[in-house]
Each structure stands twice: as structure tokens, then as C-alpha cells.
Amino acid sequence: MTPAAPLIRAQGLHKRFDGQVVLRGVDLDVMPGEVLAIVGRSGAGKSVLLKNLIGLSQPDSGAVLVAGEDLHRARGRRLSRLRERFGMLFQGGALFDSLSVADNVAFPLREKTRQSHGQIAEVVTEVLKSVGLQGMDDKFPAELSGGMRKRAALARALAHRPEIMLFDEPTTGLDPIMVRAIHRLIADTQQRFQYTAVVVSHEVPGIFEIASRVAMLHEGALLEVATPDAFQASANPVVQQFIAGRLEGPLTPT
Amino acid sequence: MMLGVLTQLGSVTLTRLAALGRAAFFVGQVLGLVVVPPIKGRLIVQQMHFIGVRSVLVIALTGTFAGMVLGLQGFHVLTRFGSEALLGQFVSLTLITELGPVFSALMVTARAGSAITAQIGIMRITEQLDAMTVMALNPLRYVAVPNVVAGTLVMPLLGAMFSVIGIWGGYVAGVLILGVNRGTYFGGIADVVDLQDVTNGVYKSLCFGLVVLLVCCFKGYHAGYGAEGVSKATTEAVVISAVLILVLDYVLNTVLL
């Protein structure tokens, strides 16, 4: 049996900002149906890598292939079609503050599809229910708590049934119970909507519960990519220090 | 030493050229999207309300007092030459061809332009614009095009409103307070203002509306990081718009007159 082709393949990604190297040759395969967690210290380049995977940031060199198509070379309709395969949950949610929760969720459907008002309303109700926000349709983002805002943003990202979901630190700024709830939500919605997920996270070891594989980004390069068990058993002192959160070791707090 | 200066100069030149290129690209994209469907009619109407209707009060206030100042100053200057009968002509021509378009554009910049820059800037730093990009939508179509179209359309109306209110302000100062004959004041206006003066004012307002909204949207769209980035973008948008209004006014005067 031939192994499945990767859904996303990053090849030799290099990126620098104002002379500072952020990514130095990242090669990464994301397999269909998996939940890949990208962990690493703050400033390791995790969010930049994620933004490169969806084309919000252009690499200085290297390529991102989505189902074999080069994302960064695609233009116009081709780029649109590739992007439509993605959904993304931003760090702060990135909900449109001038729109209600229901209008936020309906926005991509109204703008990108020819569905009727009735059909869109049905989808909105369904996805809001799946993230536990039923009855919150008329609330505005400013009226929601941090966790609810993340849920609403997840509902919006899921509305068009993306094949790939990118999560940029989905649990930053939330209490431990809410962190676990969001992790559970990612696992549940992944089961339900069958998407492939890339989750950038600081939550160690919490993220291991939902990840199929864990990739650690360190100083702009991938240090280790393994299943959560193998990752936790890694002999690499940097990985071990990071998991344990120790001050002593090769990593220095800066 | 010499090499350092040259490197500095080169780096400044490159930064400026890159910024200019970005601005040109932005203008090209926005103007292209104005004519390429789908046109967001509802957003355009919404922004016409925001830029136009909600500026009426400030336009009325500034128009009234600009007109009264013109009436007062004009009266004192014209009296020296025994020509106070020309007050109506003086006030109306100044307002219709110059002060109406220029002041209304400055007021719109201060009231609506700054708000638009801040709003788009906040959307930028809170990743709302990126969220649109991820949805395979062009954010410019939602945040820049409606503002630019609405601003260009309402600016001539606000300019005309400013001029008309200003003429009444001049009437209050010149006729009601200083005692110029009412018939002389209005008769003079009808004699001297011709259609070309009015259309020149309209052309100016159209240009100011386009330029101000392009500048304000551009600055917000490319706002830097954090609260400081948005505040800097807003200040720059207002200053650049105000300078461009006056420069453009001179250029248009040389072309139109």
C-alpha cells in the first residue's frame, strides 16, 4: 500500500524580517486527516510558519504545496480555490466587530456562495450549536468572553466546511478549564467535520491529548517531529526542557 | 564615513521608493475594483451616510462661521475702497470656488477620514483583514472601495452645502449686523457667479474626495503594529490629506482658471 500524499508540504521555507532570520529552511508534511501540533518557544517562528502555510506571508525562498499545487505561485481564481480549502482561527478570533455573531458566521457564506438566506441560516444555527454557542446569534463580539469569542471564530471558520483548519494559538489568554474545553472542541469538530488541522500552541502537555503528531520549532527550524508519546520520550535535551518548562538547560529565558 | 552616509541615503531612498510603489499599487487596485463587480452597493450607501450625512452638522457650523468671517472681513476691506456693495460677490465667489471645496474637504478629513483610518488600522492589527484574505475575499473591496466611492460622491454635496450655508453666514454678518443692503448682497451674487465657477468647485470637491479617502484608506490598510501603529497612521493620514488638499487646490486652480 502506498502511503498517502501529504495535503500540505512545506519545502525549505526561509523567512527573515528586518535582517532577523525567523525561518531557516523548514520542511514539513501535513498528512490528510491528522492534527499536527506545532510547538515552540515564543518568537520561534510558529505563527510565521502558519501564515506561510496559507499565504498570508510570503517566504523569502521555499514553497508550500497544497495538494500538490504551489500556493505562493498561484494567482487569481487558482489562489482563491486553494484558499477556499482552508479555514483559520486567529489568535484574537479576528471577528468583525461591526457584525453580530450570526452575521460573522454567515459572512463567508453570503460572500462566497449562492446559498439562500434560509440555507445560510440553517448552517449558522448548526455550526453555532456545534461550538456550543446556540442562542448567541445576536450578540456582538464585544459582548462575548474570550472563550466565547474563540468559539464564535471557530464557527465562522467551519461554516464553509474547510478541508484544512489552521489554529493560531487557540487557547492563549484563557483559563485552564477553558483551554481544555477548546482542545476538546477542536477534537470534536475535527471528528465531526473531518478536517486536517495544524495547531500552533504553547499548551504543553495539554495539546498532546488531541495531536496526532507534534512538531517542535526551534530557532527557525524543526527540531523534532513525532507522535505525542515519542515526542515526550525524546532524548533531545531541548525538547525535554521545553516540555518540563525548566529554567535550567540548553534553553535560556530571554 | 562617506560610505556610511551613502548607505544611509540609499536605504532611505529605497524605503521611500518602496512606500511610493505600495501606494501606487494600492491606488491601482482600489480604482480597478471600483469598476469590477461585485460592487458592494449597501456598503457604499452606508459609508455615504457615515462620511456625508454625519458630517452635515460640522459642515453647517464651520460654513456659517467661515461665511460670517468673510462677510465681516470683506465689509471692512471693501469699505476702504467704498465698494461694500460688492460684498455679495466677494463672499459667494470666495466660497464657491475656494473655501467651500477646501474647508469641507478638511472637515471631512478631520471627522470621517481619521475615523476611517483608525477603523481600518484596527481591523489590520486585529487580523480582521487577514481573516477576509483567508476567506479568499479581497479586503480592499470591503474596506477601501466603499469609502473611496462614497467619499468622492458626497464631497461635492458637502462642498456645495458649505458654500450655501457660508453665503447665508455672510448675509448675517454683512446684511443683518453691518447693514449692507439685502438686495445688493444677493443681486451681486446672481450677477457675478456663473456656471463655470460652480462646476469648478464641484470638480475640486470630486478630486479632494477621491484623494482624501484614498490616503485615509491606504494609511489604515498599511498601519503598523499595535496602538502606536494605528495612532501614527491616523496622524499621517490627516496631515498628508490636509497638505494634499492645499497642493491639489493650487494645481487645480492653475488648470481650471
Short mmCIF file of C-alpha atoms in Angstrom, two decimals:
data_model
loop_
_atom_site.label_atom_id
_atom_site.label_comp_id
_atom_site.label_asym_id
_atom_site.label_seq_id
_atom_site.Cartn_x
_atom_site.Cartn_y
_atom_site.Cartn_z
CA MET A 1 0.00 0.00 0.00
CA THR A 2 1.45 3.40 -0.95
CA PRO A 3 1.50 5.96 1.84
CA ALA A 4 -0.97 8.85 1.43
CA ALA A 5 0.38 12.01 -0.19
CA PRO A 6 0.73 14.99 2.16
CA LEU A 7 -2.10 17.53 1.98
CA ILE A 8 0.32 20.36 2.70
CA ARG A 9 4.03 20.17 2.01
CA ALA A 10 6.35 22.98 3.09
CA GLN A 11 9.72 22.81 1.37
CA GLY A 12 12.77 24.75 2.52
CA LEU A 13 10.88 27.77 3.88
CA HIS A 14 13.14 30.71 4.66
CA LYS A 15 11.86 33.98 6.05
CA ARG A 16 13.55 37.00 7.56
CA PHE A 17 12.14 40.26 8.92
CA ASP A 18 14.36 43.35 9.03
CA GLY A 19 17.51 41.26 8.90
CA GLN A 20 16.33 38.86 11.60
CA VAL A 21 16.05 35.25 10.46
CA VAL A 22 12.71 33.75 11.52
CA LEU A 23 12.54 30.58 9.44
CA ARG A 24 15.69 28.87 8.23
CA GLY A 25 14.71 26.07 5.89
CA VAL A 26 11.56 24.46 7.29
CA ASP A 27 10.43 21.21 5.65
CA LEU A 28 7.11 19.91 6.89
CA ASP A 29 4.45 17.49 5.65
CA VAL A 30 0.88 17.66 6.91
CA MET A 31 -0.94 14.41 6.24
CA PRO A 32 -4.67 14.28 5.43
CA GLY A 33 -6.89 13.86 8.47
CA GLU A 34 -4.20 14.42 11.09
CA VAL A 35 -3.99 17.02 13.85
CA LEU A 36 -0.46 18.39 13.72
CA ALA A 37 0.59 20.49 16.68
CA ILE A 38 3.40 22.97 16.17
CA VAL A 39 5.00 23.87 19.48
CA GLY A 40 7.97 26.01 20.39
CA ARG A 41 9.04 28.98 22.43
CA SER A 42 7.62 32.45 21.89
CA GLY A 43 9.33 34.02 18.90
CA ALA A 44 10.38 30.65 17.46
CA GLY A 45 8.51 31.45 14.24
CA LYS A 46 5.41 29.29 14.75
CA SER A 47 2.85 31.91 13.72
CA VAL A 48 5.04 32.98 10.77
CA LEU A 49 5.19 29.36 9.62
CA LEU A 50 1.40 29.08 9.91
CA LYS A 51 0.91 32.30 7.93
CA ASN A 52 3.26 30.96 5.27
CA LEU A 53 1.19 27.80 5.01
CA ILE A 54 -1.87 29.81 4.00
CA GLY A 55 -0.16 32.56 2.04
CA LEU A 56 -0.74 35.45 4.46
CA SER A 57 3.02 35.86 4.48
CA GLN A 58 5.35 35.12 1.58
CA PRO A 59 8.51 33.12 2.23
CA ASP A 60 11.82 34.60 1.02
CA SER A 61 12.52 31.21 -0.53
CA GLY A 62 10.94 27.77 -0.48
CA ALA A 63 7.49 26.58 -1.42
CA VAL A 64 4.19 25.49 0.09
CA LEU A 65 2.35 22.84 -1.88
CA VAL A 66 -1.33 22.34 -1.11
CA ALA A 67 -2.47 19.04 -2.64
CA GLY A 68 0.48 19.39 -5.00
CA GLU A 69 -0.25 23.00 -6.07
CA ASP A 70 2.23 25.75 -5.25
CA LEU A 71 0.25 28.19 -3.06
CA HIS A 72 2.66 31.08 -3.33
CA ARG A 73 2.79 30.97 -7.13
CA ALA A 74 -0.98 30.74 -7.53
CA ARG A 75 -2.85 33.90 -8.55
CA GLY A 76 -6.46 34.94 -9.11
CA ARG A 77 -9.04 32.12 -9.24
CA ARG A 78 -6.47 29.38 -8.62
CA LEU A 79 -5.36 31.09 -5.41
CA SER A 80 -8.99 31.62 -4.38
CA ARG A 81 -9.77 27.94 -4.93
CA LEU A 82 -6.76 26.91 -2.85
CA ARG A 83 -7.68 29.33 -0.06
CA GLU A 84 -11.26 28.08 0.00
CA ARG A 85 -9.89 24.73 1.18
CA PHE A 86 -8.66 26.45 4.36
CA GLY A 87 -10.23 27.82 7.49
CA MET A 88 -8.25 29.67 10.11
CA LEU A 89 -8.79 30.50 13.76
CA PHE A 90 -6.77 33.60 14.57
CA GLN A 91 -5.17 34.31 17.92
CA GLY A 92 -7.66 37.03 18.89
CA GLY A 93 -10.52 35.48 16.93
CA ALA A 94 -10.49 38.27 14.30
CA LEU A 95 -14.27 38.52 14.42
CA PHE A 96 -15.69 41.54 12.57
CA ASP A 97 -16.69 43.84 15.44
CA SER A 98 -19.40 45.60 13.47
CA LEU A 99 -21.28 42.32 12.83
CA SER A 100 -23.24 40.10 15.20
CA VAL A 101 -22.10 36.52 15.86
CA ALA A 102 -24.61 35.13 13.35
CA ASP A 103 -23.60 37.68 10.71
CA ASN A 104 -19.93 36.87 11.32
CA VAL A 105 -20.58 33.18 10.73
CA ALA A 106 -22.80 33.91 7.73
CA PHE A 107 -20.33 36.38 6.17
CA PRO A 108 -18.16 33.92 4.17
CA LEU A 109 -21.26 32.05 3.03
CA ARG A 110 -23.04 35.21 1.87
CA GLU A 111 -19.96 36.46 0.07
CA LYS A 112 -18.65 33.23 -1.43
CA THR A 113 -21.65 31.03 -2.09
CA ARG A 114 -25.02 31.29 -3.79
CA GLN A 115 -26.92 29.74 -0.89
CA SER A 116 -30.30 31.21 0.00
CA HIS A 117 -30.94 33.12 3.24
CA GLY A 118 -32.74 30.06 4.63
CA GLN A 119 -29.90 27.68 3.83
CA ILE A 120 -27.33 30.07 5.32
CA ALA A 121 -29.42 30.48 8.48
CA GLU A 122 -29.54 26.68 8.84
CA VAL A 123 -25.76 26.36 8.51
CA VAL A 124 -25.24 29.20 11.00
CA THR A 125 -27.51 27.54 13.56
CA GLU A 126 -25.81 24.19 13.04
CA VAL A 127 -22.20 25.41 13.39
CA LEU A 128 -23.03 27.66 16.34
CA LYS A 129 -24.61 24.64 18.02
CA SER A 130 -21.56 22.51 17.27
CA VAL A 131 -19.31 25.00 19.11
CA GLY A 132 -21.78 25.41 21.98
CA LEU A 133 -22.96 28.91 21.13
CA GLN A 134 -26.62 28.25 20.37
CA GLY A 135 -28.81 31.26 21.10
CA MET A 136 -25.91 33.71 20.89
CA ASP A 137 -26.71 34.76 17.31
CA ASP A 138 -27.47 38.39 18.07
CA LYS A 139 -24.55 39.09 20.40
CA PHE A 140 -21.73 41.30 19.18
CA PRO A 141 -18.04 40.29 19.60
CA ALA A 142 -17.54 42.98 22.27
CA GLU A 143 -20.24 41.31 24.40
CA LEU A 144 -18.52 37.90 24.40
CA SER A 145 -15.92 36.48 26.79
CA GLY A 146 -12.51 35.37 25.45
CA GLY A 147 -13.55 31.73 25.21
CA MET A 148 -16.85 32.54 23.53
CA ARG A 149 -15.08 34.73 21.01
CA LYS A 150 -12.79 31.83 20.09
CA ARG A 151 -15.81 29.56 19.72
CA ALA A 152 -17.59 32.06 17.50
CA ALA A 153 -14.46 32.46 15.39
CA LEU A 154 -14.19 28.69 15.09
CA ALA A 155 -17.82 28.54 14.00
CA ARG A 156 -17.13 31.15 11.31
CA ALA A 157 -14.06 29.26 10.09
CA LEU A 158 -16.03 25.99 9.95
CA ALA A 159 -19.09 27.43 8.19
CA HIS A 160 -17.84 26.66 4.68
CA ARG A 161 -16.63 23.19 5.71
CA PRO A 162 -12.91 23.64 5.13
CA GLU A 163 -10.70 20.68 4.38
CA ILE A 164 -7.81 22.17 6.39
CA MET A 165 -8.08 24.17 9.62
CA LEU A 166 -5.24 26.28 10.92
CA PHE A 167 -5.28 27.31 14.57
CA ASP A 168 -3.01 30.15 15.69
CA GLU A 169 -2.60 29.76 19.45
CA PRO A 170 -6.29 28.99 20.01
CA THR A 171 -6.02 28.94 23.82
CA THR A 172 -3.83 31.99 24.55
CA GLY A 173 -5.24 34.08 27.39
CA LEU A 174 -7.81 31.50 28.52
CA ASP A 175 -8.14 29.84 31.93
CA PRO A 176 -7.08 26.16 32.26
CA ILE A 177 -10.64 24.86 32.14
CA MET A 178 -11.40 26.87 29.02
CA VAL A 179 -8.10 25.67 27.49
CA ARG A 180 -9.23 22.07 27.93
CA ALA A 181 -12.70 22.93 26.63
CA ILE A 182 -11.24 24.48 23.46
CA HIS A 183 -8.98 21.46 22.96
CA ARG A 184 -11.99 19.19 23.34
CA LEU A 185 -13.88 21.37 20.89
CA ILE A 186 -11.09 21.10 18.32
CA ALA A 187 -11.07 17.30 18.72
CA ASP A 188 -14.88 17.08 18.49
CA THR A 189 -15.24 19.35 15.48
CA GLN A 190 -12.34 17.59 13.79
CA GLN A 191 -14.16 14.29 14.21
CA ARG A 192 -17.40 15.79 13.03
CA PHE A 193 -16.20 17.85 10.06
CA GLN A 194 -13.25 15.59 9.20
CA TYR A 195 -10.75 18.36 8.62
CA THR A 196 -6.97 18.25 8.72
CA ALA A 197 -5.68 20.53 11.46
CA VAL A 198 -2.46 22.42 12.12
CA VAL A 199 -2.47 23.84 15.64
CA VAL A 200 0.17 26.31 16.80
CA SER A 201 0.20 26.11 20.57
CA HIS A 202 2.04 26.83 23.78
CA GLU A 203 -0.09 24.39 25.75
CA VAL A 204 2.30 21.64 26.71
CA PRO A 205 1.40 18.93 27.65
CA GLY A 206 -2.33 19.71 27.10
CA ILE A 207 -2.00 19.80 23.33
CA PHE A 208 -0.65 16.21 23.27
CA GLU A 209 -4.15 14.94 24.10
CA ILE A 210 -5.54 16.00 20.74
CA ALA A 211 -2.48 15.93 18.44
CA SER A 212 -1.68 13.06 16.07
CA ARG A 213 1.85 14.41 15.69
CA VAL A 214 3.85 17.16 17.36
CA ALA A 215 6.45 19.31 15.61
CA MET A 216 8.79 21.49 17.63
CA LEU A 217 10.12 24.63 16.00
CA HIS A 218 13.35 25.91 17.48
CA GLU A 219 15.41 28.85 16.23
CA GLY A 220 13.59 28.85 12.90
CA ALA A 221 13.99 25.15 12.14
CA LEU A 222 12.11 21.96 13.02
CA LEU A 223 13.88 20.26 15.87
CA GLU A 224 11.68 17.21 16.25
CA VAL A 225 8.55 15.83 14.59
CA ALA A 226 6.99 12.82 16.29
CA THR A 227 3.83 11.32 17.75
CA PRO A 228 2.96 12.81 21.16
CA ASP A 229 4.28 9.71 23.00
CA ALA A 230 7.54 9.61 21.05
CA PHE A 231 7.89 13.39 21.43
CA GLN A 232 7.54 13.17 25.19
CA ALA A 233 10.07 10.34 25.29
CA SER A 234 12.55 12.29 23.13
CA ALA A 235 16.19 12.18 24.16
CA ASN A 236 16.71 15.74 22.93
CA PRO A 237 17.53 17.91 25.98
CA VAL A 238 15.90 20.98 24.36
CA VAL A 239 12.62 19.09 23.87
CA GLN A 240 12.75 17.74 27.42
CA GLN A 241 13.46 21.17 28.92
CA PHE A 242 10.64 22.70 26.88
CA ILE A 243 8.11 20.04 27.96
CA ALA A 244 9.11 20.32 31.61
CA GLY A 245 9.35 24.11 31.49
CA ARG A 246 12.63 24.04 33.41
CA LEU A 247 14.79 27.12 33.69
CA GLU A 248 17.99 25.06 33.69
CA GLY A 249 19.17 23.53 30.44
CA PRO A 250 20.21 24.45 26.91
CA LEU A 251 17.32 26.95 26.57
CA THR A 252 17.81 30.26 28.33
CA PRO A 253 14.91 32.52 29.21
CA THR A 254 15.24 35.67 27.06
CA MET B 1 32.26 57.93 6.91
CA MET B 2 31.40 58.63 3.26
CA LEU B 3 30.27 55.03 2.78
CA GLY B 4 28.04 55.29 5.86
CA VAL B 5 26.32 58.40 4.51
CA LEU B 6 25.84 56.77 1.11
CA THR B 7 24.43 53.60 2.70
CA GLN B 8 22.04 55.68 4.78
CA LEU B 9 20.98 57.68 1.71
CA GLY B 10 20.48 54.52 -0.32
CA SER B 11 18.43 52.88 2.39
CA VAL B 12 16.20 55.97 2.83
CA THR B 13 15.70 56.20 -0.95
CA LEU B 14 14.80 52.52 -1.19
CA THR B 15 12.33 52.78 1.71
CA ARG B 16 10.67 55.84 0.14
CA LEU B 17 10.50 54.20 -3.29
CA ALA B 18 9.01 51.05 -1.80
CA ALA B 19 6.38 53.15 0.02
CA LEU B 20 5.59 55.01 -3.18
CA GLY B 21 5.29 51.72 -5.06
CA ARG B 22 2.98 50.36 -2.38
CA ALA B 23 0.82 53.47 -2.61
CA ALA B 24 0.66 53.28 -6.42
CA PHE B 25 -0.23 49.59 -6.27
CA PHE B 26 -2.94 50.32 -3.68
CA VAL B 27 -4.47 53.12 -5.76
CA GLY B 28 -4.39 50.95 -8.89
CA GLN B 29 -6.04 48.03 -7.10
CA VAL B 30 -8.76 50.16 -5.48
CA LEU B 31 -9.62 52.03 -8.67
CA GLY B 32 -9.67 48.72 -10.55
CA LEU B 33 -12.07 47.20 -8.01
CA VAL B 34 -14.39 50.23 -8.31
CA VAL B 35 -15.32 49.10 -11.82
CA VAL B 36 -15.04 45.32 -11.40
CA PRO B 37 -18.19 43.66 -9.98
CA PRO B 38 -19.40 42.65 -7.48
CA ILE B 39 -19.98 46.23 -6.34
CA LYS B 40 -20.95 46.45 -2.66
CA GLY B 41 -23.84 48.92 -3.04
CA ARG B 42 -25.08 48.56 0.53
CA LEU B 43 -21.64 49.32 1.96
CA ILE B 44 -21.33 52.36 -0.34
CA VAL B 45 -24.67 53.74 0.90
CA GLN B 46 -23.65 53.02 4.49
CA GLN B 47 -20.40 54.94 4.01
CA MET B 48 -22.19 57.79 2.22
CA HIS B 49 -24.22 58.12 5.40
CA PHE B 50 -21.12 57.97 7.58
CA ILE B 51 -18.99 60.37 5.54
CA GLY B 52 -21.78 62.60 4.25
CA VAL B 53 -24.85 62.76 6.47
CA ARG B 54 -22.89 62.61 9.70
CA SER B 55 -20.64 65.47 8.55
CA VAL B 56 -23.56 67.83 7.93
CA LEU B 57 -23.51 69.38 11.39
CA VAL B 58 -19.80 70.18 11.35
CA ILE B 59 -20.09 71.48 7.78
CA ALA B 60 -23.02 73.69 8.78
CA LEU B 61 -21.18 75.08 11.79
CA THR B 62 -17.89 75.77 10.02
CA GLY B 63 -19.72 77.04 6.93
CA THR B 64 -21.75 79.52 8.97
CA PHE B 65 -18.75 80.99 10.73
CA ALA B 66 -16.48 80.95 7.66
CA GLY B 67 -19.19 82.91 5.84
CA MET B 68 -19.63 85.33 8.75
CA VAL B 69 -15.88 85.96 8.93
CA LEU B 70 -15.80 86.54 5.18
CA GLY B 71 -18.74 88.96 5.49
CA LEU B 72 -17.09 90.84 8.32
CA GLN B 73 -13.59 90.99 6.83
CA GLY B 74 -14.90 91.66 3.35
CA PHE B 75 -17.03 94.51 4.59
CA HIS B 76 -14.11 96.24 6.31
CA VAL B 77 -11.75 95.82 3.34
CA LEU B 78 -14.35 96.83 0.76
CA THR B 79 -15.45 99.86 2.82
CA ARG B 80 -11.93 101.28 2.48
CA PHE B 81 -12.48 101.42 -1.28
CA GLY B 82 -16.10 102.44 -0.99
CA SER B 83 -17.13 99.14 -2.58
CA GLU B 84 -19.16 97.44 0.15
CA ALA B 85 -21.83 96.83 -2.46
CA LEU B 86 -19.53 94.11 -3.83
CA LEU B 87 -19.77 92.13 -0.57
CA GLY B 88 -22.17 89.52 -2.01
CA GLN B 89 -19.86 88.87 -4.96
CA PHE B 90 -16.82 88.68 -2.71
CA VAL B 91 -18.34 86.23 -0.25
CA SER B 92 -20.02 83.99 -2.80
CA LEU B 93 -17.12 83.70 -5.25
CA THR B 94 -14.62 83.00 -2.47
CA LEU B 95 -16.85 80.31 -1.02
CA ILE B 96 -17.98 78.62 -4.22
CA THR B 97 -14.58 78.41 -5.89
CA GLU B 98 -12.25 78.11 -2.91
CA LEU B 99 -13.38 77.88 0.67
CA GLY B 100 -16.38 75.58 0.14
CA PRO B 101 -14.45 72.73 -1.50
CA VAL B 102 -11.27 73.20 0.58
CA PHE B 103 -12.86 73.62 4.01
CA SER B 104 -15.39 70.86 3.52
CA ALA B 105 -12.59 68.50 2.44
CA LEU B 106 -10.55 69.47 5.51
CA MET B 107 -13.56 68.92 7.76
CA VAL B 108 -14.32 65.52 6.21
CA THR B 109 -10.66 64.56 6.68
CA ALA B 110 -10.77 65.53 10.34
CA ARG B 111 -14.13 63.93 11.12
CA ALA B 112 -14.58 60.93 8.82
CA GLY B 113 -11.12 60.38 7.30
CA SER B 114 -9.38 59.98 10.64
CA ALA B 115 -12.09 57.60 11.87
CA ILE B 116 -11.83 55.51 8.71
CA THR B 117 -8.03 55.24 9.03
CA ALA B 118 -8.34 54.20 12.68
CA GLN B 119 -11.06 51.68 11.90
CA ILE B 120 -9.17 50.02 9.04
CA GLY B 121 -5.96 50.16 11.10
CA ILE B 122 -7.63 48.34 13.98
CA MET B 123 -9.01 45.77 11.54
CA ARG B 124 -5.43 45.30 10.32
CA ILE B 125 -3.87 44.80 13.76
CA THR B 126 -6.68 42.55 15.00
CA GLU B 127 -6.24 40.39 11.87
CA GLN B 128 -9.77 41.06 10.60
CA LEU B 129 -8.33 41.94 7.18
CA ASP B 130 -6.29 38.71 7.21
CA ALA B 131 -9.47 36.83 8.09
CA MET B 132 -11.05 38.15 4.88
CA THR B 133 -7.98 37.14 2.88
CA VAL B 134 -8.20 33.62 4.32
CA MET B 135 -11.85 33.52 3.19
CA ALA B 136 -10.50 34.14 -0.33
CA LEU B 137 -12.04 37.64 -0.30
CA ASN B 138 -10.20 40.83 -1.19
CA PRO B 139 -10.37 43.09 1.92
CA LEU B 140 -9.98 46.20 -0.28
CA ARG B 141 -13.40 45.53 -1.76
CA TYR B 142 -14.96 45.80 1.70
CA VAL B 143 -12.92 48.44 3.48
CA ALA B 144 -11.43 50.73 0.81
CA VAL B 145 -13.67 50.73 -2.27
CA PRO B 146 -16.94 51.71 -0.49
CA ASN B 147 -15.18 54.56 1.34
CA VAL B 148 -13.45 55.89 -1.77
CA VAL B 149 -16.63 55.77 -3.88
CA ALA B 150 -18.80 57.24 -1.10
CA GLY B 151 -16.28 59.98 -0.27
CA THR B 152 -15.91 61.01 -3.91
CA LEU B 153 -19.68 61.18 -4.36
CA VAL B 154 -20.59 63.08 -1.19
CA MET B 155 -17.73 65.59 -1.17
CA PRO B 156 -19.25 67.86 -3.88
CA LEU B 157 -22.56 67.85 -1.98
CA LEU B 158 -20.83 68.80 1.26
CA GLY B 159 -18.79 71.47 -0.55
CA ALA B 160 -21.94 72.94 -2.08
CA MET B 161 -23.67 72.83 1.30
CA PHE B 162 -20.72 74.61 2.88
CA SER B 163 -20.84 77.34 0.24
CA VAL B 164 -24.60 77.92 0.50
CA ILE B 165 -24.53 78.00 4.30
CA GLY B 166 -21.47 80.26 4.14
CA ILE B 167 -23.30 82.70 1.86
CA TRP B 168 -26.06 82.89 4.48
CA GLY B 169 -23.38 83.39 7.15
CA GLY B 170 -22.03 86.30 5.11
CA TYR B 171 -25.58 87.61 4.89
CA VAL B 172 -25.93 87.53 8.68
CA ALA B 173 -22.65 89.41 9.20
CA GLY B 174 -22.87 91.79 6.24
CA VAL B 175 -26.58 92.50 5.93
CA LEU B 176 -28.12 91.85 9.34
CA ILE B 177 -25.24 93.07 11.51
CA LEU B 178 -23.31 95.57 9.38
CA GLY B 179 -26.22 96.93 7.40
CA VAL B 180 -25.37 96.19 3.75
CA ASN B 181 -28.49 96.32 1.57
CA ARG B 182 -30.09 92.91 1.21
CA GLY B 183 -30.92 93.37 -2.46
CA THR B 184 -27.36 94.50 -3.21
CA TYR B 185 -25.93 91.44 -1.42
CA PHE B 186 -27.98 88.84 -3.30
CA GLY B 187 -28.19 90.77 -6.58
CA GLY B 188 -24.41 90.88 -6.72
CA ILE B 189 -24.19 87.10 -6.35
CA ALA B 190 -26.56 86.46 -9.25
CA ASP B 191 -24.60 88.88 -11.44
CA VAL B 192 -21.12 87.51 -10.90
CA VAL B 193 -21.33 83.78 -10.18
CA ASP B 194 -21.58 81.84 -13.41
CA LEU B 195 -21.97 78.13 -14.04
CA GLN B 196 -18.25 77.59 -14.55
CA ASP B 197 -17.49 78.80 -11.02
CA VAL B 198 -19.92 76.26 -9.65
CA THR B 199 -18.63 73.40 -11.80
CA ASN B 200 -15.02 74.28 -10.92
CA GLY B 201 -15.98 73.95 -7.25
CA VAL B 202 -17.60 70.60 -7.96
CA TYR B 203 -14.54 69.30 -9.85
CA LYS B 204 -12.33 70.33 -6.96
CA SER B 205 -14.54 68.59 -4.43
CA LEU B 206 -14.57 65.41 -6.52
CA CYS B 207 -10.77 65.39 -6.63
CA PHE B 208 -10.44 66.16 -2.93
CA GLY B 209 -12.92 63.41 -2.03
CA LEU B 210 -11.04 60.84 -4.09
CA VAL B 211 -7.61 61.82 -2.78
CA VAL B 212 -8.58 62.18 0.90
CA LEU B 213 -10.33 58.81 1.04
CA LEU B 214 -7.53 57.05 -0.86
CA VAL B 215 -4.97 58.46 1.56
CA CYS B 216 -7.02 57.61 4.66
CA CYS B 217 -7.78 54.06 3.49
CA PHE B 218 -4.16 53.47 2.44
CA LYS B 219 -2.77 54.62 5.77
CA GLY B 220 -5.20 52.43 7.71
CA TYR B 221 -4.60 49.43 5.46
CA HIS B 222 -0.85 49.64 5.99
CA ALA B 223 -0.99 50.63 9.67
CA GLY B 224 1.94 49.46 11.76
CA TYR B 225 1.90 47.23 14.81
CA GLY B 226 -0.23 47.93 17.86
CA ALA B 227 -1.94 51.03 19.21
CA GLU B 228 1.06 53.15 18.31
CA GLY B 229 0.92 51.98 14.70
CA VAL B 230 -2.74 52.94 14.39
CA SER B 231 -2.24 56.31 16.06
CA LYS B 232 0.71 57.09 13.77
CA ALA B 233 -1.28 56.01 10.71
CA THR B 234 -4.20 58.24 11.73
CA THR B 235 -2.00 61.29 12.30
CA GLU B 236 -0.20 60.75 8.99
CA ALA B 237 -3.48 60.28 7.14
CA VAL B 238 -4.84 63.61 8.42
CA VAL B 239 -1.61 65.55 7.82
CA ILE B 240 -0.99 64.13 4.34
CA SER B 241 -4.63 64.66 3.35
CA ALA B 242 -4.60 68.28 4.54
CA VAL B 243 -1.35 69.05 2.71
CA LEU B 244 -2.54 67.31 -0.45
CA ILE B 245 -5.84 69.23 -0.40
CA LEU B 246 -3.98 72.55 -0.45
CA VAL B 247 -1.37 71.44 -3.01
CA LEU B 248 -4.06 69.97 -5.22
CA ASP B 249 -6.13 73.14 -4.83
CA TYR B 250 -3.27 75.17 -6.28
CA VAL B 251 -2.70 72.69 -9.11
CA LEU B 252 -6.41 72.58 -9.96
CA ASN B 253 -6.63 76.36 -9.89
CA THR B 254 -3.86 76.64 -12.46
CA VAL B 255 -5.63 74.08 -14.64
CA LEU B 256 -9.21 75.29 -14.23
CA LEU B 257 -8.77 79.06 -14.25
#
